[in-house]
XYZ file of C-alpha atoms in Angstrom:
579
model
C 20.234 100.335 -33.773
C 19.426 100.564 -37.199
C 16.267 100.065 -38.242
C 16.446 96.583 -40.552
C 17.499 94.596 -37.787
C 16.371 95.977 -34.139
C 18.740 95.197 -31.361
C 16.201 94.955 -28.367
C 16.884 94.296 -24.796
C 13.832 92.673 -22.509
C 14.180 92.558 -19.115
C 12.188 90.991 -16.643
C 12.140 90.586 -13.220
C 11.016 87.792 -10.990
C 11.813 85.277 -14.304
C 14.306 82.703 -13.136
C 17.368 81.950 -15.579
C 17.197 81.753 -19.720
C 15.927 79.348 -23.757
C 14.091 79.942 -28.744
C 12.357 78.805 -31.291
C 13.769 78.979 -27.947
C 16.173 80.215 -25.435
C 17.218 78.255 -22.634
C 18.822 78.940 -19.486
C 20.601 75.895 -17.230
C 21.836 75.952 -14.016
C 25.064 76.779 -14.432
C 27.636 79.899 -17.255
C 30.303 82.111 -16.741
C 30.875 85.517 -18.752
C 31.234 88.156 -16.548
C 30.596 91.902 -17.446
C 33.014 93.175 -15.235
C 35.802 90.839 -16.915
C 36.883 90.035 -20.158
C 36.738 87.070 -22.474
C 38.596 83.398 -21.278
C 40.777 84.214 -24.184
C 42.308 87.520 -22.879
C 46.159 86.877 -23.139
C 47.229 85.545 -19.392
C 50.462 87.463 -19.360
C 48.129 90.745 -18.998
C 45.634 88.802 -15.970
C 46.756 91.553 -13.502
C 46.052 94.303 -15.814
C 42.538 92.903 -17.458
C 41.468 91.369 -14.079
C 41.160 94.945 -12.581
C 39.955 96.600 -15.823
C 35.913 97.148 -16.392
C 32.513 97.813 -14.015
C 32.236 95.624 -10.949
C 28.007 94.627 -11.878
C 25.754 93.067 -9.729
C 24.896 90.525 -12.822
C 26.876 88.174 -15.259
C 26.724 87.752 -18.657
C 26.600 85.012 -20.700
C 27.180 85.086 -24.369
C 25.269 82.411 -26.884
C 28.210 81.782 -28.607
C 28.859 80.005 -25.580
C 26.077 78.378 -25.739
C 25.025 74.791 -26.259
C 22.876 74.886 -30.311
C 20.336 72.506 -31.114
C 17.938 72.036 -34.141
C 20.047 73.789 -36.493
C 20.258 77.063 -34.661
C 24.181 78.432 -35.744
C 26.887 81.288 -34.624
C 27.398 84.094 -36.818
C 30.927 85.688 -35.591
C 33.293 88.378 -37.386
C 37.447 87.951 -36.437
C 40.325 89.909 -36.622
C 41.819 89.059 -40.109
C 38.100 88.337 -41.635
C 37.322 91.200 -44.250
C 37.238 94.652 -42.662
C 33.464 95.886 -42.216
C 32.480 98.260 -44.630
C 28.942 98.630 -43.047
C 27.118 98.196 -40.161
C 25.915 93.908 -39.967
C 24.669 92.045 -36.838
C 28.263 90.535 -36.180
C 29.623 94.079 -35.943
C 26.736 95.200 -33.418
C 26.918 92.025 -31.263
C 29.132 91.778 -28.186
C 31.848 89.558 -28.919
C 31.242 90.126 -32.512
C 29.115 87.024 -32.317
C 25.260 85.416 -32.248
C 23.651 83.227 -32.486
C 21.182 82.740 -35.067
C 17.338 80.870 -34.859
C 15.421 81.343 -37.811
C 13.063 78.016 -37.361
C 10.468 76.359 -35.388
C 12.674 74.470 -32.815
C 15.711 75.801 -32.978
C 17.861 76.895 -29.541
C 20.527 77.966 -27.749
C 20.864 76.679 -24.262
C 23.274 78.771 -21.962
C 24.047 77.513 -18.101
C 24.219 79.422 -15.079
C 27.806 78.470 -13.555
C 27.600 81.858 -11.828
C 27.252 79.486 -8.079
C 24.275 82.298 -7.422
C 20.594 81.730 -8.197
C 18.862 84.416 -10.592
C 15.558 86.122 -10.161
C 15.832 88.525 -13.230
C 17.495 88.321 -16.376
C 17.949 90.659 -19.534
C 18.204 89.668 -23.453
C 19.731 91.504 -26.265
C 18.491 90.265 -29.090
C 16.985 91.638 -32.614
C 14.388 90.514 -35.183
C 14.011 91.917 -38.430
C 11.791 94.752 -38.978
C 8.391 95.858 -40.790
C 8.567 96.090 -45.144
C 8.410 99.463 -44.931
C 9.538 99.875 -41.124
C 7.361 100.872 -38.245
C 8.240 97.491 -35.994
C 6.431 94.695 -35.563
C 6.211 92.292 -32.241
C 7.161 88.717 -32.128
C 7.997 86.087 -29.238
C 10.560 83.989 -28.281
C 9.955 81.107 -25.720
C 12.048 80.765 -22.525
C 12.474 76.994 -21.120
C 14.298 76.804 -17.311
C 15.641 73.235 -16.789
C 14.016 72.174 -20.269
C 10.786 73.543 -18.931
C 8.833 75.928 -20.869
C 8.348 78.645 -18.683
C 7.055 81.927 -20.681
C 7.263 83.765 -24.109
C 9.084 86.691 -24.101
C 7.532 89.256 -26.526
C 9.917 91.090 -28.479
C 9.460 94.422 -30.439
C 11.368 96.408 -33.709
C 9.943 99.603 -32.885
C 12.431 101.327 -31.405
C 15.312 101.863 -33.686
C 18.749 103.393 -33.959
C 18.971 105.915 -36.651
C 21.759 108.717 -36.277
C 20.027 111.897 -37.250
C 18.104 110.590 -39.756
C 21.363 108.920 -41.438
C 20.775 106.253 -43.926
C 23.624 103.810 -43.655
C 21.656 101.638 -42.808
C 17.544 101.952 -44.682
C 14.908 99.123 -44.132
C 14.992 96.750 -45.729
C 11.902 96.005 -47.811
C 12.303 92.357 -48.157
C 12.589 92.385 -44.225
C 9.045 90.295 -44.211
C 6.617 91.335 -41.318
C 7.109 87.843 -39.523
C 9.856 87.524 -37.234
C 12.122 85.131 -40.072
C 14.695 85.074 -37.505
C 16.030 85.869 -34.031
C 19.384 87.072 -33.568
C 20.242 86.437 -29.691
C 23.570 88.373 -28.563
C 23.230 87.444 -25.136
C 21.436 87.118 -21.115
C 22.389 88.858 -17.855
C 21.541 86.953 -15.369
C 21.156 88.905 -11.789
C 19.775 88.182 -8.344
C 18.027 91.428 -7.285
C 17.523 91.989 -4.065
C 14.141 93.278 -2.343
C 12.948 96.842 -3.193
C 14.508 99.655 -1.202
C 12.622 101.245 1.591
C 11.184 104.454 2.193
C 13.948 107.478 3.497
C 13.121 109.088 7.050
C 11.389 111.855 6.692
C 10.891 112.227 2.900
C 8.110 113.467 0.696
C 6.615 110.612 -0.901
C 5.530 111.795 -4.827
C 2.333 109.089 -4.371
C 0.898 111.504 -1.722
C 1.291 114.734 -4.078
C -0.736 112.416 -7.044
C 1.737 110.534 -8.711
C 0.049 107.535 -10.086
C 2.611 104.380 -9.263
C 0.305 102.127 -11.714
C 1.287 104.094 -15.164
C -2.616 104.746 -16.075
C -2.381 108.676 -15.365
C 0.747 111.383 -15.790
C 3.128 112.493 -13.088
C 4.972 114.649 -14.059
C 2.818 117.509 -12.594
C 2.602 115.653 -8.926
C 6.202 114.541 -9.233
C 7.167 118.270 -10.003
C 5.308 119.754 -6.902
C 6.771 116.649 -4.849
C 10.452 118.048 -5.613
C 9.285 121.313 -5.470
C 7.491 121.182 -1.981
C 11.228 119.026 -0.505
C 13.125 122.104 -1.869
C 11.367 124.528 -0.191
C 11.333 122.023 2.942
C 15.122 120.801 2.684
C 13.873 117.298 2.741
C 14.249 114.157 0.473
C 11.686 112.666 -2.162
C 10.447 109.447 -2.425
C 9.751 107.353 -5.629
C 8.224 104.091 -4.578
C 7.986 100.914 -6.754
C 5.867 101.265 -9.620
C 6.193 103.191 -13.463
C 5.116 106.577 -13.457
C 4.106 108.213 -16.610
C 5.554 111.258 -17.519
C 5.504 114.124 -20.455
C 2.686 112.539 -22.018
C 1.119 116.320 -22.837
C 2.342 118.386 -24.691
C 3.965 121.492 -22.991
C 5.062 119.674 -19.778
C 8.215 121.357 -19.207
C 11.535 119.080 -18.128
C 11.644 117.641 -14.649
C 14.168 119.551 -12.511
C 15.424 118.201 -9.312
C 18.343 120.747 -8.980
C 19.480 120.948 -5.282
C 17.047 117.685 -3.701
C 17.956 114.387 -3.081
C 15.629 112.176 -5.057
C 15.684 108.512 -4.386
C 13.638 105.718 -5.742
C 13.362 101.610 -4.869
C 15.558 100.757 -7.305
C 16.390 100.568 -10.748
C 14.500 97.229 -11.033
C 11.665 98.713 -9.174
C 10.889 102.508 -9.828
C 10.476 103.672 -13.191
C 10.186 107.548 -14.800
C 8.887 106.401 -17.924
C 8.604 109.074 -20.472
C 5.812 108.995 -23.413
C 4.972 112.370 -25.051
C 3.325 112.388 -28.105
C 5.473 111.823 -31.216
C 6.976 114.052 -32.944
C 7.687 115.452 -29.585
C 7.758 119.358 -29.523
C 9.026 119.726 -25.879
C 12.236 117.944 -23.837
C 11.879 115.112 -21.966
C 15.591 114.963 -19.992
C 15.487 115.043 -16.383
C 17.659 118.050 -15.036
C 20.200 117.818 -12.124
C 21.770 120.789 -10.615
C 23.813 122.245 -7.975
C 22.993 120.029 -4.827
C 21.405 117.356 -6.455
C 21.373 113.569 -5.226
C 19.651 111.216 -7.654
C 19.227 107.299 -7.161
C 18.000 104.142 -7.239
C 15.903 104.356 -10.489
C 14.940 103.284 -13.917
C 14.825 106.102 -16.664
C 13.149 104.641 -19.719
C 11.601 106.284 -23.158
C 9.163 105.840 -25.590
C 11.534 107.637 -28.297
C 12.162 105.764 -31.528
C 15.258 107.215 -32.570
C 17.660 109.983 -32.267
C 16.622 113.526 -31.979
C 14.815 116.364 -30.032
C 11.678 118.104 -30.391
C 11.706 115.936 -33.285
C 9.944 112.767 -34.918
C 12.088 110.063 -32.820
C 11.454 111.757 -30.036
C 14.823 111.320 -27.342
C 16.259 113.083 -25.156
C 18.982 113.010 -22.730
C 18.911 110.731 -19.387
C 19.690 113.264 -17.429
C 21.212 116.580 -18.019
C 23.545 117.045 -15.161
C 25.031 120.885 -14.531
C 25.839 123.245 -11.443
C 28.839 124.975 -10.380
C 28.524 123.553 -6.900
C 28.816 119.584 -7.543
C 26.084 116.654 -8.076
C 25.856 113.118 -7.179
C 23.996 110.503 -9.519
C 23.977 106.362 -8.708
C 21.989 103.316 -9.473
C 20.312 104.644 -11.969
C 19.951 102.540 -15.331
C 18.879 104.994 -18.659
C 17.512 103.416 -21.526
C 16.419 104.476 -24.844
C 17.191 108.238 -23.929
C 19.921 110.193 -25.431
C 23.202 111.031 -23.803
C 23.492 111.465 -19.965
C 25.193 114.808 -20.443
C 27.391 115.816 -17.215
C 28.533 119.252 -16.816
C 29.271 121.582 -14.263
C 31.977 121.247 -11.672
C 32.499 118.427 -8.989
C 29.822 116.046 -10.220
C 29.635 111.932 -9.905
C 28.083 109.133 -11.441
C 28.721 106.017 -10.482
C 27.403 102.554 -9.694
C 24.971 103.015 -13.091
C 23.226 101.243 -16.388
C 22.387 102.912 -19.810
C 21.583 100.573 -22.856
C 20.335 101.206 -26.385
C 20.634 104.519 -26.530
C 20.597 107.083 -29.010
C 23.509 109.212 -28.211
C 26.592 108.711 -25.396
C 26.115 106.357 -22.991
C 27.751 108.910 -20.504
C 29.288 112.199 -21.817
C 31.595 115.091 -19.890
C 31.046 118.308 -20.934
C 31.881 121.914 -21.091
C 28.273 123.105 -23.014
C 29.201 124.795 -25.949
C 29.052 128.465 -24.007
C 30.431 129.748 -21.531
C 29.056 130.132 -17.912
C 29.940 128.821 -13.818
C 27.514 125.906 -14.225
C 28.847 124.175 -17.381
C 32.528 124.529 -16.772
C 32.747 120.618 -16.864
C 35.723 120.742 -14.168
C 36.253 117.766 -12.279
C 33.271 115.143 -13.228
C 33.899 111.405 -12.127
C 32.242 108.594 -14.226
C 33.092 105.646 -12.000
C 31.935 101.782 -12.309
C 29.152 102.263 -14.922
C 28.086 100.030 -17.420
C 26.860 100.960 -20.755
C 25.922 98.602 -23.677
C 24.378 99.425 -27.222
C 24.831 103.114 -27.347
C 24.439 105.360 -30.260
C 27.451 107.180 -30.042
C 30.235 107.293 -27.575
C 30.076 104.916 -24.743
C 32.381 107.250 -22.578
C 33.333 110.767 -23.814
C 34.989 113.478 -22.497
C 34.217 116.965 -24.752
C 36.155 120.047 -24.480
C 34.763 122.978 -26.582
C 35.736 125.958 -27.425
C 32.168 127.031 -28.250
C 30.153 129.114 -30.766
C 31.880 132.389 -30.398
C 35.375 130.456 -28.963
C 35.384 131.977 -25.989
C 34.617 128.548 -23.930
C 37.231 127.713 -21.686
C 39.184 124.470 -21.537
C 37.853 121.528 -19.585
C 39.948 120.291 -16.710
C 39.894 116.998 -14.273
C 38.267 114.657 -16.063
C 37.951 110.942 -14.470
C 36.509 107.909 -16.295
C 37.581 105.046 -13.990
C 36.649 101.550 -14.193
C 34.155 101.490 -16.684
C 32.545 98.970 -19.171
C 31.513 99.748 -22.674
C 30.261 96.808 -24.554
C 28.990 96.883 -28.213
C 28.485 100.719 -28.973
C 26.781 100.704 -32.499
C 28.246 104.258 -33.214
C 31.394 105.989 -32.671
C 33.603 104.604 -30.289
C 34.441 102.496 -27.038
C 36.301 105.639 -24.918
C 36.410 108.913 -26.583
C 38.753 112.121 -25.239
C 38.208 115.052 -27.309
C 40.230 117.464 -25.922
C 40.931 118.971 -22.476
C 43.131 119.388 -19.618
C 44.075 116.498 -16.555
C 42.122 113.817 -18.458
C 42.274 110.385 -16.903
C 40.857 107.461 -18.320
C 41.948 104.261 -16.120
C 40.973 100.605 -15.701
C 38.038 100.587 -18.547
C 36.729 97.631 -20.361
C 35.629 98.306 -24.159
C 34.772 94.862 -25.814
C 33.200 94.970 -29.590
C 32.792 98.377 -30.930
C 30.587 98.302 -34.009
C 31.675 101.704 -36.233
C 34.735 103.421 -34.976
C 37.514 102.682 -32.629
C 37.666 101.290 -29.240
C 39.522 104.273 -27.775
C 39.680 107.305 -29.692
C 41.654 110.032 -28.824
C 41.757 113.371 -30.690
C 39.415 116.719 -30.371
C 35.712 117.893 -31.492
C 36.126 118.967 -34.312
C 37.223 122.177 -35.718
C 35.339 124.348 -32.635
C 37.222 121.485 -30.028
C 40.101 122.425 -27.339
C 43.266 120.522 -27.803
C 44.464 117.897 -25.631
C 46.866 119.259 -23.124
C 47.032 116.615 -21.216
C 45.873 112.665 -20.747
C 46.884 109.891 -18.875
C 45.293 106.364 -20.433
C 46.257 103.223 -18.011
C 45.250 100.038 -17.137
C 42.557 99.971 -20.087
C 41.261 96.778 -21.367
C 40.375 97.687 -25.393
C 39.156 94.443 -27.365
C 38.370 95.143 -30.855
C 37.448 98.073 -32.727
C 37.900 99.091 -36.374
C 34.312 99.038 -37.589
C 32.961 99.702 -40.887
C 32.701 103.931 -40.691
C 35.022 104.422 -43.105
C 39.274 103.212 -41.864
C 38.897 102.483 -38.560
C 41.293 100.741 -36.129
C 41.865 99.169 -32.325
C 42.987 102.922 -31.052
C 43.565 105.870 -32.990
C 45.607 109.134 -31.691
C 44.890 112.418 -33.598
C 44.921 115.654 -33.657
C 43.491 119.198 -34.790
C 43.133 119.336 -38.400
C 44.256 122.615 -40.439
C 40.245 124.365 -40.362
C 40.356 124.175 -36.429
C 40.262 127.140 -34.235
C 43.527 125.773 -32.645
C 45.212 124.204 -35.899
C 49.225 123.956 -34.651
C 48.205 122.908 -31.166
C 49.799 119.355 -30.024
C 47.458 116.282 -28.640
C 49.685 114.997 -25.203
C 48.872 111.511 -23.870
C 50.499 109.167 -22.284
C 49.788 105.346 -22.713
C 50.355 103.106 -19.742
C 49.556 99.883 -18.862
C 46.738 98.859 -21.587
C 45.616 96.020 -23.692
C 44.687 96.246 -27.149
C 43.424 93.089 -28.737
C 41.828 91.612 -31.597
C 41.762 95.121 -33.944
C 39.941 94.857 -36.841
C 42.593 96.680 -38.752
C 45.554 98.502 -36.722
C 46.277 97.716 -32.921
C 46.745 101.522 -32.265
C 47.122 103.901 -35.326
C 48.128 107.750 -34.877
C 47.875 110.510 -37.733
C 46.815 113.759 -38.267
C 50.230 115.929 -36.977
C 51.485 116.984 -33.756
C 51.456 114.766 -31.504
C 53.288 114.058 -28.448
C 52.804 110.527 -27.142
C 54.563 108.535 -24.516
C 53.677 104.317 -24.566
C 54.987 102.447 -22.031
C 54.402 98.769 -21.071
C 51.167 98.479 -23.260
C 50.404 95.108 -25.048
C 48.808 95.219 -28.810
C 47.547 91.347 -29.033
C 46.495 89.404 -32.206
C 45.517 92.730 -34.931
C 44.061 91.703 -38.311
C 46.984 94.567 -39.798
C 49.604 96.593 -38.073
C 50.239 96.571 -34.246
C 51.340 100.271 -34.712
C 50.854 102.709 -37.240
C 52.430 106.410 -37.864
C 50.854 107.334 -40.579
C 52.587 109.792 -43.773
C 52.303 113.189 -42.488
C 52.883 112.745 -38.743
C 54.836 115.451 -36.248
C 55.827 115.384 -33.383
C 57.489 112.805 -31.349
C 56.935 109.423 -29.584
C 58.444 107.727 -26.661
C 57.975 104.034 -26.468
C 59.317 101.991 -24.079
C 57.974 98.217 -22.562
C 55.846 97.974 -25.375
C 54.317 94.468 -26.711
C 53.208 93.505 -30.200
C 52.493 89.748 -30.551
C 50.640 87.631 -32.057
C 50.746 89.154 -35.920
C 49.381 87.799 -39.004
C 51.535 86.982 -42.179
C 53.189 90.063 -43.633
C 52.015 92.681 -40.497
C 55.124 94.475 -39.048
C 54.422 95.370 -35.044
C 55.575 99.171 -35.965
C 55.488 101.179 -39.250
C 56.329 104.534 -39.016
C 55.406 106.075 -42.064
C 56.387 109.542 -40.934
C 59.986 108.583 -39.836
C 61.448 112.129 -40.738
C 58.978 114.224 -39.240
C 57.792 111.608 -36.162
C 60.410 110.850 -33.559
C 60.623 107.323 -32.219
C 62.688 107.502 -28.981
C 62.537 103.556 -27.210
């Protein structure tokens, strides 16, 4: 987030359901995160019903909340003045909070879920220190009117892109919490901690300290060190286990074991080395490597490595000989970077990260165990990340030698609120398929982007894009819009090379600006039975200086404001319309 306003989430388990001044939680509201909002056009139910992460929790949004004392929503619409700069409507899911700045006020939110909750999570932010730094404040939860607990909130963890100033604190900021901006509660029933694996190496027994007073990493380390050399499995029982806190304390590698935890509400690889960090922090999978059933969390402040902020990637996934990664849940960690060839993650969490929430890869050199071939990202939820919730990255590399990345599959995933970049990003590559996603609220960029990396990135040869769900988009970093289709620009390594996709099947609502804009030149694109719903401008866009050639067939634009066209081709003699 950036760092005048600190989009937090607090989780807790063992809390029953949520209330500021306070938050409250009632028995009974819907909001699922693995659907989209009641508003979702009915004529696409088949399509949006299927579309998104199936989660174990639901989500409830203030804004569909119940105010009292004065508390109010603060919401940005399609049609509303375009963003030009980040603001807590932009970064809230829904584009919408609400708002308690005094003693009293609250927003009451029921649990119609027809399940009971033992944990719950809140995204919310408070303003920062004068001169940053973070400061902590509290915000009291009532259950059935009752007060039950304050929930301490902190502003010390920030977003802040590479040291980018878009967004600079904000001296006037006061160091009292002035206000409370709450985006919204998860509300889950968690189930009892998972139990030890036969015949595993438990990391307790090598020295690992389950109570967070001493570091693991060493005994954790010899643990998966000892299971290699043993071919058996390692055991993380519940507890938060302090790691990197030294300086020097090399990455933890669990290439080729199968490394399995209680559960992400229940074992914890916390990481704390000393800021500015001077080593990395990422865990590494490799060839043979099955990782689950844990939390990954961070003491990093913002984005960077070996640096001040201090992240570093979730995990760092490689190996030319496949990987498996579920139930884990990342947070405040860079990118989980996934390379190599025949690797899964599935079944997963990341939130307020610093970089991607989950990226595909092909490294940026050459070599059998960062080919990026044929990676599934499958039912994952990501929320708050720094930069692409979902990317796929084909690179050509330093020297250009890197080969093109093939088999891509981002299936049934939910994005919700990325602060930077966009929703779904394909930069490039070969056999890309990105099918039955959610996006919902993207902050900066687009919802769906689809292009290359810049002037070092492959083209696209080929991308199928179906049954996506893509609500908003068109933020404030620079002219942005719903879904934008591009192409290598004239300084690229690959300059006359073509960006293929076809466009099946998806929903595009509520754009900021454009439904679905395409520019840049060559570019082949075939739409067929996609629905642009409701834009604040154009439902399509060809923009002046467009080649290539379009097929478009089935296609829906409804809903338009006063004066909006559903398709202007601004590049009618060089861009091909065939319907």
């Amino acid at each position: 987030m950036h760092r005048r306003t600190r989009r937090i989430s607090v989780w807790f388990l063992g809390a029953a359901v949520l209330g500021a001044g306070a938050l409250t939680v009632l028995p009974e509201t819907e909001g699922h995160a693995d659907t989209i909002a009641a508003d979702t056009i009915a004529a696409n139910a088949e399509v949006t019903a299927s579309a998104g992460a199936k989660t174990p929790f639901t989500t409830v949004e203030t804004e569909s909340g119940k105010l009292a004392g004065g508390a109010d929503i603060h919401s940005i619409k399609p049609g509303d003045p375009a963003p030009t700069k980040a603001t807590l409507e932009t970064e809230a899911s829904g584009y919408a909070y609400a708002k308690l700045d005094e003693t009293g006020e609250s927003v009451s939110m029921p649990n119609r879920t027809g399940k009971q909750a033992n944990t719950l999570v809140v995204r919310a932010s408070i303003p920062d220190a004068p001169e940053g730094g973070g400061i902590t404040a509290s915000l009291s939860l009532y259950v059935d009117g009752t007060y039950r607990q304050a929930i301490t909130l902190s502003s010390k963890q920030a977003w802040n892109y590479r040291g980018a100033s878009t967004n600079p604190d904000d001296p006037n900021a006061g160091d009292k919490a002035t206000f409370y901006a709450v985006d919204s509660v998860d509300l889950e029933n968690v189930g009892p901690a998972r139990t030890r694996p036969d015949g595993s190496l438990s990391v307790v027994d090598y020295g690992a300290d389950p109570t967070f007073e001493k570091d693991s990493t060493t005994a954790i380390q010899k643990t998966v060190d000892t299971a290699r050399a043993q071919g058996k499995p390692v055991w993380i029982p519940e507890g938060t286990y302090l790691t990197n806190s030294f300086e020097g304390a090399a990455p933890l590698d669990f290439t080729g074991v199968t490394v399995r935890g209680a559960g992400m509400w229940y074992s914890t690889i916390y990481r704390k080395p000393p800021l500015p960090a001077k080593q990395r922090t990422q865990i590494l999978v490799g060839s043979g490597t099955k990782l689950s059933d844990m939390q990954i969390d961070a003491n990093a402040i913002w984005r960077d490595v070996r640096g001040p902020g201090g992240a570093d990637y979730g995990i760092n996934a490689s190996g030319a000989k496949g990987w498996l990664v579920e139930r884990i849940w990342t947070r405040h960690t860079d990118a989980n970077w996934l390379s190599g060839t025949g690797g899964t993650i599935r079944d997963s969490r990341t939130a307020d990260s610093y970089g991607d929430g989950f990226n595909i890869n092909n490294s940026n050199k050459p070599g059998p165990d960062t080919k990026g071939d044929n990676i599934t990202v499958q039912n994952n939820f990501a929320r708050g990340t720094g930069d692409d919730s979902f990317a796929v990255y084909s690179d050509s590399g330093t020297n250009h030698d890197n080969a093109q990345l093939s088999g891509a599959r981002v299936l049934n995933n939910t994005a919700i609120a990325p602060w930077w970049a966009n929703g779904l990003r394909i930069a490039g590559g070969k056999d890309i398929q990105f099918k039955n996603n959610l996006v919902k609220s993207v902050s900066s960029n687009s919802a769906l982007e689809i292009s290359v990396f810049g002037d070092s990135g492959h083209a696209l040869e080929s991308a199928t894009v179906s049954g996506n769900v893509l609500i908003g988009g068109g933020g404030w970093n620079g002219v942005r819009h719903g879904v934008r289709i591009g192409s290598p620009t004239p300084t690229s390594q690959f300059p006359d090379a073509y960006t293929n996709v076809t466009m099946t099947d998806n929903v595009m609502q509520g754009a900021l600006r454009a439904g679905l804009y395409i520019d840049k030149k060559n570019i082949r694109a075939t739409l067929t039975n996609n629905t642009v719903d409701g834009p604040a401008n154009q439902g399509i866009w060809i923009a002046s200086g467009v080649t290539g050639t379009g097929t478009f067939r089935g296609n829906t634009v409804k809903n338009l404001r006063p004066g909006q066209v559903a398709t202007q081709n601004d590049s009618k003699d060089t861009f091909t319309i065939t319907t």
